[in-house]
Steps between C-alpha positions, in 0.01 A plus 500: 500500500747212498486440125603835353779493243775590748391215729483256210849606395645441847295198608415328172150470351393184687621615842346846455169334410519284815576807712197675351278202590642505855424873520142443388457218752628715787278786387193275489553366852595828669281666762552837328665620179678819401629572150734749343272620222132487415593302188664223706194492727266454204720229350531309826125522556446361150744213563416416863150636550627702800467878521786707639457696824754776439712661231832605655749695289839619614411782738607838631573521871347781714825701504522478120141619465578794726783600267258487204261730691786744558567515125805432288813707568580759234762379251809717500595475132362437154580128486236236422582210731326165446544247781482121474561296820561125486547239229409572137255218418428580135834605352367514145244761605762690699732500198222646283436766764868599494500517120192723513675737742788532252254615231378795706607849391836609634353763732314220685746214460785705645297543819415128538637271772383142559592396855528126567490386863584141592766235535500407129732679258397541137815669368575216257155500343487632141230750594703652785586865430736669749386840374144428615524239777623543856551175693483540878544135594371371832412771753374487861127567521527859626750598230297325230188683613677837498655460155190348344285788628734740321376359168226665297345173384480137597508235228290181479548251218334184371542322166362690199421176314344165589834337583395446864119507483412362844739742670348791307147381571530429872803667658549862602843663541591624847687782324165674447410497869859586595489815289166611645625432855781745422255757365620458140288485184569184299601446139345165401622295204278196448271305270159673483323190639739453793396555860737797521360682197137444595559635849731789407267636232253598772732777617667812362822439696579171322524542120523169314723424200367190322646517149798278425660719234741742661407799283138488621619457857732798461210716377294399805789578733552837331134584565527392866818695570358814341186500712488737793437322831333656800690344794207545738256332263743214436558444873127515570419241234786273611384520862143414402621196304730383779225542761267286290728223374845509660448588867713245688343575839145452369609178328640364827187596692278328243718188508498487880118533502483191281741313729289588805183391321657167410620443858156584641338262252734218599428560871 
């Protein structure tokens, strides 16, 4: 959506509103329509009267799915590594997450590592803790994939409050799909009515932290980190989810079928 808070902040309210109207006009006149989430599809149908043809999330490529089928490699030590690739969109939520980690008992906190992958550095942020955070900076794809797969958890974050309501309501973080493509379960921190929370709550591999106070979040994290995971069950559930919603090859095939149908109709 062109009128989420981040777009309004960068474009200005009036320009963002014009961009949104342009988007709706293009959507209305298109021969076919794909959307990023079911929620966007429903909203665009309400606004334009046009139903979407496809929902296409970020997807896992065939070679990534094969790695999921082969299972996650055994971790060689007792560390709890949480990986986050890319830009931190909701820094307030991320800061609360870091504060919650600091409230965990020493026997867990001393094992924690939060691995940040990307070209942005957050060392000057007040929430940055060098005892917990490892910044990798920009890495080539193969090296990023290798290091990220060494983590125990992926991390997906959206705002815990209503500060960016249209983003929470319609968007969906690629971090979630990225973690699943790497065979990782996902820690989700998000408002309970966000797209991320509603989707993640369907699965055991993606616990959701929705409370804003850090003590409650810390208690939820303590419960998660003390649960025994069966790696085979986790991989099986992740693979089922990826096959259903995040299969890049199936998405391409479905999109190409629509293109061919449109071409045949025009002929």
